[in-house]
PDB file of C-alpha atoms in Angstrom:
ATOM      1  CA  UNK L   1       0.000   0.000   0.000  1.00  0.00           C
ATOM      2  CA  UNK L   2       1.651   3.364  -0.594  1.00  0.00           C
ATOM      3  CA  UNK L   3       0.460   6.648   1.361  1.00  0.00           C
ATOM      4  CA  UNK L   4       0.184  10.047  -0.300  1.00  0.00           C
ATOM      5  CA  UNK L   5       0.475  12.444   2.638  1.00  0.00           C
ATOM      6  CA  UNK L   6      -0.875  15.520   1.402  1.00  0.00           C
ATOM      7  CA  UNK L   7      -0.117  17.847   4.540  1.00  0.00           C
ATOM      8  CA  UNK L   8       2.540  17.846   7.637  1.00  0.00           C
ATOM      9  CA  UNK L   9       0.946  19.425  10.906  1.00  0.00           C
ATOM     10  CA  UNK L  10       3.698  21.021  13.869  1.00  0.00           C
ATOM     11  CA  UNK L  11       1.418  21.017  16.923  1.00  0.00           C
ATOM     12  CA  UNK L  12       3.249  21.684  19.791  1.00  0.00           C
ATOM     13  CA  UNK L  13       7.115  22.568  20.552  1.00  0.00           C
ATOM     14  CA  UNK L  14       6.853  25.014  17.746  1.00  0.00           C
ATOM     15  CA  UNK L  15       6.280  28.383  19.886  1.00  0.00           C
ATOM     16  CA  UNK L  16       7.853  30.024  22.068  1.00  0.00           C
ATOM     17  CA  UNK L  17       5.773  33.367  22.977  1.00  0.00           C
ATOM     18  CA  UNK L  18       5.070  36.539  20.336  1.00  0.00           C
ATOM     19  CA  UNK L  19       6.859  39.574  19.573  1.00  0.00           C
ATOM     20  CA  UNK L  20       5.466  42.421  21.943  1.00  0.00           C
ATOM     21  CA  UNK L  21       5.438  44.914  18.709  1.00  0.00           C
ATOM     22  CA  UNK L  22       3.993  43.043  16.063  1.00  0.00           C
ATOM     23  CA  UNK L  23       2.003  39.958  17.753  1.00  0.00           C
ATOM     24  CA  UNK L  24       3.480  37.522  15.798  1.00  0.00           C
ATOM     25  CA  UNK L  25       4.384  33.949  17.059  1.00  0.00           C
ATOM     26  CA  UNK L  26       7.878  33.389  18.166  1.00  0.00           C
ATOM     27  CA  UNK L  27       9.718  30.630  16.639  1.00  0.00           C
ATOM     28  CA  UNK L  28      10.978  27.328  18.667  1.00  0.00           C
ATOM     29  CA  UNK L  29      14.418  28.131  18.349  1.00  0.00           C
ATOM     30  CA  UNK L  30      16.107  25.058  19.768  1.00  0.00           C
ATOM     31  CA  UNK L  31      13.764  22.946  17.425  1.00  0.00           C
ATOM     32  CA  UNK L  32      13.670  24.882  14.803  1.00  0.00           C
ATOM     33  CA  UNK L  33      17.285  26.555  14.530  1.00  0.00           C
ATOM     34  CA  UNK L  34      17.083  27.369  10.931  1.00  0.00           C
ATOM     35  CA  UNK L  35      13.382  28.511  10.892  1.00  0.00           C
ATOM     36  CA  UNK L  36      10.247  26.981  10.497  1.00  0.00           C
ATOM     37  CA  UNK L  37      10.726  28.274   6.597  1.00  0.00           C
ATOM     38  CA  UNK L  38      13.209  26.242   6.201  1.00  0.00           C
ATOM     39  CA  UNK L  39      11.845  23.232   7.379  1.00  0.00           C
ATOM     40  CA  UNK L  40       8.968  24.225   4.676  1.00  0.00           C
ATOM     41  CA  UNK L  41      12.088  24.203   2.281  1.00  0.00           C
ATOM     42  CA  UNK L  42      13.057  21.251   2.602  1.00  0.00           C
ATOM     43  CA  UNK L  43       9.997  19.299   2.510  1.00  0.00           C
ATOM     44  CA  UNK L  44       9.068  21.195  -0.636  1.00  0.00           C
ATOM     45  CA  UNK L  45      12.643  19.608  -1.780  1.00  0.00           C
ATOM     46  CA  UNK L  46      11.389  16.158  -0.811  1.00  0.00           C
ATOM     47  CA  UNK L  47       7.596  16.427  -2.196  1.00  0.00           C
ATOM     48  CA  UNK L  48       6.523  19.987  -4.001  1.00  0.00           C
ATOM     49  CA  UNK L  49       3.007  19.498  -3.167  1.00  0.00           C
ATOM     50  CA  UNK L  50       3.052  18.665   0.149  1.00  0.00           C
ATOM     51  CA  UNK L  51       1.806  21.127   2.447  1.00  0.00           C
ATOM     52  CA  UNK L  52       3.229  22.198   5.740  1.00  0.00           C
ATOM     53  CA  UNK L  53       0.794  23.459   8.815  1.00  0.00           C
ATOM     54  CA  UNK L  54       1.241  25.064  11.819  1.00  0.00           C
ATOM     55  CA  UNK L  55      -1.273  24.266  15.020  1.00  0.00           C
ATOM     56  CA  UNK L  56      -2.504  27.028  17.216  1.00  0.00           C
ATOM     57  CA  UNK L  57      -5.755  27.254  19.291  1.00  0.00           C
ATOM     58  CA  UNK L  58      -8.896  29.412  19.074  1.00  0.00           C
ATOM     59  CA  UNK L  59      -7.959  30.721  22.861  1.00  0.00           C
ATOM     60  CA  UNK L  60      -5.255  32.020  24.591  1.00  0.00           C
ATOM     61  CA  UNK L  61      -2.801  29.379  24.877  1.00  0.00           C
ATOM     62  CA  UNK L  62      -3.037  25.835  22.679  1.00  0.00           C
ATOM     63  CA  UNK L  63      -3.053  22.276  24.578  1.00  0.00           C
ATOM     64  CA  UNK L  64       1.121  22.428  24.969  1.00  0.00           C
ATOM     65  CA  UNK L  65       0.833  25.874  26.368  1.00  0.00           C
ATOM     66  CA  UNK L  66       2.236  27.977  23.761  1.00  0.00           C
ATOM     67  CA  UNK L  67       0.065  31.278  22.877  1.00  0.00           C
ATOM     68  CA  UNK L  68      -3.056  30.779  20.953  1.00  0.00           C
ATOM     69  CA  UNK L  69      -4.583  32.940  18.540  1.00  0.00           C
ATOM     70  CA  UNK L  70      -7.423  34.335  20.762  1.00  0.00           C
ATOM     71  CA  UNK L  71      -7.757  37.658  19.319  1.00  0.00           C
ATOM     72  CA  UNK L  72      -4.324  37.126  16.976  1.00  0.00           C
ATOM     73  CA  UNK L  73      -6.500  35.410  14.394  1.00  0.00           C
ATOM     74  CA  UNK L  74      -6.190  37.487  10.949  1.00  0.00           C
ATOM     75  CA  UNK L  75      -2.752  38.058  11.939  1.00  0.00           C
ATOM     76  CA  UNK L  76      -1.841  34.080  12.405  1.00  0.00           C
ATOM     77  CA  UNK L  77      -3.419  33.613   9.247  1.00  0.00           C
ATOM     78  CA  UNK L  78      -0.833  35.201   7.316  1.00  0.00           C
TER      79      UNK L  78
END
């Protein structure tokens, strides 16, 4: 049987907290020393049409405790 994986999901680990001026999440960068882009990169290497996602939560802080996107929303869209 072969599996076509159409999408990758990070869901927790991947934030660390937001930048106070522009709200925007905060990379992970002990997991992530290169950059979430880049791990987008590489995949895209691997398999162009695979998609990469990134889990936050509808409320303040998302099941790991990172920040959520409770009124960040539009901006986490992006």
């Amino acid at each position: 049987m072969i599996y076509r994986y159409t999408m990758v999901n990070v869901v927790c680990n991947g934030w660390t907290g937001r930048n106070a001026s522009t709200g925007e999440l905060l990379e992970n960068k002990t997991l992530w020393p290169n950059g979430i882009r880049s791990l987008a990169d590489y995949l895209h290497s691997k398999t162009p049409k695979l998609q990469l996602g990134c889990y936050t939560s509808p409320a303040t802080k998302n099941c790991c405790g990172e920040p959520g996107s409770l009124a960040y929303f539009i901006l986490t869209l992006i």
